[in-house]
């Protein structure tokens, strides 16, 4: 069963949209630095799209869109569909999701520092797993269709 988000979490995540607008790219660039310490994870990614900054930009845009629309997720349907199909093409599995959480949340802290407190970080932790569950469910359906 997919996790849910409390109204408070949604409000906190939404309130971080301006900070993400300003610092999103720095956060995702830092996130990939943390993520790619694991060579098996690094090998899943097209490194040209990292070097050009394209993939950190795509992820920053996706996170910002999620923060802005966290209370009306139907706006994100086509974005979620695109991400899930790209994940299926690159063989992403549910077991990969904790590594991204463990890279993204500290990266938010690295970049925003004292501007972010524990409550906001905890809200983002909850929001990450909410979105992860949506993607994992869609990816499971796509893998099943392909099988
Ligand atoms: C909530 C979590 C996640 C979000 C929001 C997310 C978001 C995205 C986005 C926006 C893209 C670009 C799609 C496009 O081509 O337009 C993407 C691609 C990709 N994602 Fe994720 N992702 C998440 C989790 C993961 C995880 C757990 C992994 C594996 C460790 C992963 C690996 C990839 C790979 C390999 C690509 C293709 C990148 C390339 O072209 O090199 N993602 N993801």
PDB file of N, CA and C in Angstrom, residues 1-5 9 13 66 93-105 121-137:
ATOM      1  N   UNK A   1       0.829  -1.193   0.000  1.00  0.00           N
ATOM      2  CA  UNK A   1       0.000   0.000   0.000  1.00  0.00           C
ATOM      3  C   UNK A   1       0.875   1.258   0.000  1.00  0.00           C
ATOM      4  N   UNK A   2       0.537   2.210  -0.840  1.00  0.00           N
ATOM      5  CA  UNK A   2       1.364   3.416  -0.948  1.00  0.00           C
ATOM      6  C   UNK A   2       1.268   4.243   0.333  1.00  0.00           C
ATOM      7  N   UNK A   3       2.377   4.825   0.691  1.00  0.00           N
ATOM      8  CA  UNK A   3       2.373   5.714   1.855  1.00  0.00           C
ATOM      9  C   UNK A   3       1.579   6.982   1.554  1.00  0.00           C
ATOM     10  N   UNK A   4       1.125   7.643   2.609  1.00  0.00           N
ATOM     11  CA  UNK A   4       0.394   8.900   2.420  1.00  0.00           C
ATOM     12  C   UNK A   4       1.236  10.036   3.019  1.00  0.00           C
ATOM     13  N   UNK A   5       0.801  11.247   2.772  1.00  0.00           N
ATOM     14  CA  UNK A   5       1.476  12.414   3.338  1.00  0.00           C
ATOM     15  C   UNK A   5       0.465  13.169   4.181  1.00  0.00           C
ATOM     16  N   UNK A   9       2.805  17.896   6.315  1.00  0.00           N
ATOM     17  CA  UNK A   9       3.958  17.610   5.445  1.00  0.00           C
ATOM     18  C   UNK A   9       3.794  18.302   4.106  1.00  0.00           C
ATOM     19  N   UNK A  13       6.381  21.006   2.591  1.00  0.00           N
ATOM     20  CA  UNK A  13       7.064  20.767   1.313  1.00  0.00           C
ATOM     21  C   UNK A  13       6.770  21.914   0.348  1.00  0.00           C
ATOM     22  N   UNK A  66       7.169  18.845  -8.101  1.00  0.00           N
ATOM     23  CA  UNK A  66       6.511  18.059  -7.049  1.00  0.00           C
ATOM     24  C   UNK A  66       6.199  18.958  -5.850  1.00  0.00           C
ATOM     25  N   UNK A  93      15.023  -0.491  -9.976  1.00  0.00           N
ATOM     26  CA  UNK A  93      14.206  -1.399  -9.169  1.00  0.00           C
ATOM     27  C   UNK A  93      13.908  -0.760  -7.803  1.00  0.00           C
ATOM     28  N   UNK A  94      12.875  -1.266  -7.107  1.00  0.00           N
ATOM     29  CA  UNK A  94      12.561  -0.698  -5.783  1.00  0.00           C
ATOM     30  C   UNK A  94      13.779  -0.653  -4.853  1.00  0.00           C
ATOM     31  N   UNK A  95      14.652  -1.645  -4.967  1.00  0.00           N
ATOM     32  CA  UNK A  95      15.827  -1.713  -4.076  1.00  0.00           C
ATOM     33  C   UNK A  95      16.792  -0.547  -4.271  1.00  0.00           C
ATOM     34  N   UNK A  96      16.662   0.174  -5.385  1.00  0.00           N
ATOM     35  CA  UNK A  96      17.545   1.326  -5.617  1.00  0.00           C
ATOM     36  C   UNK A  96      17.087   2.580  -4.861  1.00  0.00           C
ATOM     37  N   UNK A  97      15.816   2.607  -4.472  1.00  0.00           N
ATOM     38  CA  UNK A  97      15.262   3.861  -3.931  1.00  0.00           C
ATOM     39  C   UNK A  97      15.879   4.337  -2.611  1.00  0.00           C
ATOM     40  N   UNK A  98      16.251   3.423  -1.682  1.00  0.00           N
ATOM     41  CA  UNK A  98      16.861   3.940  -0.443  1.00  0.00           C
ATOM     42  C   UNK A  98      18.160   4.718  -0.688  1.00  0.00           C
ATOM     43  N   UNK A  99      18.953   4.299  -1.684  1.00  0.00           N
ATOM     44  CA  UNK A  99      20.224   4.989  -1.938  1.00  0.00           C
ATOM     45  C   UNK A  99      19.982   6.441  -2.344  1.00  0.00           C
ATOM     46  N   UNK A 100      18.927   6.659  -3.134  1.00  0.00           N
ATOM     47  CA  UNK A 100      18.629   8.039  -3.551  1.00  0.00           C
ATOM     48  C   UNK A 100      18.132   8.866  -2.359  1.00  0.00           C
ATOM     49  N   UNK A 101      17.310   8.262  -1.501  1.00  0.00           N
ATOM     50  CA  UNK A 101      16.880   8.976  -0.284  1.00  0.00           C
ATOM     51  C   UNK A 101      18.102   9.343   0.562  1.00  0.00           C
ATOM     52  N   UNK A 102      19.030   8.394   0.702  1.00  0.00           N
ATOM     53  CA  UNK A 102      20.198   8.623   1.555  1.00  0.00           C
ATOM     54  C   UNK A 102      21.168   9.635   0.959  1.00  0.00           C
ATOM     55  N   UNK A 103      21.053   9.897  -0.340  1.00  0.00           N
ATOM     56  CA  UNK A 103      21.891  10.918  -0.977  1.00  0.00           C
ATOM     57  C   UNK A 103      21.161  12.262  -1.027  1.00  0.00           C
ATOM     58  N   UNK A 104      19.852  12.219  -1.312  1.00  0.00           N
ATOM     59  CA  UNK A 104      19.098  13.466  -1.504  1.00  0.00           C
ATOM     60  C   UNK A 104      18.911  14.243  -0.202  1.00  0.00           C
ATOM     61  N   UNK A 105      18.516  13.562   0.849  1.00  0.00           N
ATOM     62  CA  UNK A 105      18.200  14.296   2.088  1.00  0.00           C
ATOM     63  C   UNK A 105      19.438  14.970   2.671  1.00  0.00           C
ATOM     64  N   UNK A 121      13.286  18.844   7.054  1.00  0.00           N
ATOM     65  CA  UNK A 121      13.988  17.692   6.483  1.00  0.00           C
ATOM     66  C   UNK A 121      13.161  16.411   6.644  1.00  0.00           C
ATOM     67  N   UNK A 122      12.519  16.272   7.800  1.00  0.00           N
ATOM     68  CA  UNK A 122      11.676  15.095   8.042  1.00  0.00           C
ATOM     69  C   UNK A 122      10.484  15.097   7.076  1.00  0.00           C
ATOM     70  N   UNK A 123       9.934  16.281   6.817  1.00  0.00           N
ATOM     71  CA  UNK A 123       8.812  16.386   5.870  1.00  0.00           C
ATOM     72  C   UNK A 123       9.272  15.946   4.476  1.00  0.00           C
ATOM     73  N   UNK A 124      10.479  16.347   4.091  1.00  0.00           N
ATOM     74  CA  UNK A 124      10.993  15.946   2.783  1.00  0.00           C
ATOM     75  C   UNK A 124      11.261  14.439   2.726  1.00  0.00           C
ATOM     76  N   UNK A 125      11.667  13.875   3.869  1.00  0.00           N
ATOM     77  CA  UNK A 125      11.860  12.421   3.933  1.00  0.00           C
ATOM     78  C   UNK A 125      10.547  11.702   3.663  1.00  0.00           C
ATOM     79  N   UNK A 126       9.486  12.188   4.303  1.00  0.00           N
ATOM     80  CA  UNK A 126       8.158  11.592   4.113  1.00  0.00           C
ATOM     81  C   UNK A 126       7.693  11.783   2.666  1.00  0.00           C
ATOM     82  N   UNK A 127       7.920  12.977   2.126  1.00  0.00           N
ATOM     83  CA  UNK A 127       7.484  13.288   0.759  1.00  0.00           C
ATOM     84  C   UNK A 127       8.257  12.445  -0.259  1.00  0.00           C
ATOM     85  N   UNK A 128       9.550  12.253  -0.010  1.00  0.00           N
ATOM     86  CA  UNK A 128      10.356  11.432  -0.923  1.00  0.00           C
ATOM     87  C   UNK A 128       9.739  10.043  -1.044  1.00  0.00           C
ATOM     88  N   UNK A 129       9.413   9.437   0.120  1.00  0.00           N
ATOM     89  CA  UNK A 129       8.911   8.061   0.069  1.00  0.00           C
ATOM     90  C   UNK A 129       7.503   7.987  -0.501  1.00  0.00           C
ATOM     91  N   UNK A 130       6.752   9.052  -0.343  1.00  0.00           N
ATOM     92  CA  UNK A 130       5.447   9.100  -0.991  1.00  0.00           C
ATOM     93  C   UNK A 130       5.635   9.035  -2.518  1.00  0.00           C
ATOM     94  N   UNK A 131       6.502   9.922  -3.033  1.00  0.00           N
ATOM     95  CA  UNK A 131       6.732   9.969  -4.481  1.00  0.00           C
ATOM     96  C   UNK A 131       7.395   8.678  -4.966  1.00  0.00           C
ATOM     97  N   UNK A 132       8.325   8.162  -4.178  1.00  0.00           N
ATOM     98  CA  UNK A 132       8.992   6.902  -4.543  1.00  0.00           C
ATOM     99  C   UNK A 132       7.954   5.794  -4.712  1.00  0.00           C
ATOM    100  N   UNK A 133       6.989   5.725  -3.805  1.00  0.00           N
ATOM    101  CA  UNK A 133       5.966   4.670  -3.896  1.00  0.00           C
ATOM    102  C   UNK A 133       5.109   4.823  -5.151  1.00  0.00           C
ATOM    103  N   UNK A 134       4.821   6.067  -5.518  1.00  0.00           N
ATOM    104  CA  UNK A 134       4.043   6.306  -6.743  1.00  0.00           C
ATOM    105  C   UNK A 134       4.839   5.784  -7.949  1.00  0.00           C
ATOM    106  N   UNK A 135       6.135   6.124  -7.985  1.00  0.00           N
ATOM    107  CA  UNK A 135       6.975   5.687  -9.116  1.00  0.00           C
ATOM    108  C   UNK A 135       7.138   4.171  -9.118  1.00  0.00           C
ATOM    109  N   UNK A 136       7.412   3.603  -7.952  1.00  0.00           N
ATOM    110  CA  UNK A 136       7.628   2.155  -7.858  1.00  0.00           C
ATOM    111  C   UNK A 136       6.391   1.399  -8.353  1.00  0.00           C
ATOM    112  N   UNK A 137       5.201   1.885  -7.977  1.00  0.00           N
ATOM    113  CA  UNK A 137       3.962   1.213  -8.398  1.00  0.00           C
ATOM    114  C   UNK A 137       3.793   1.303  -9.915  1.00  0.00           C
TER     115      UNK A 137
END
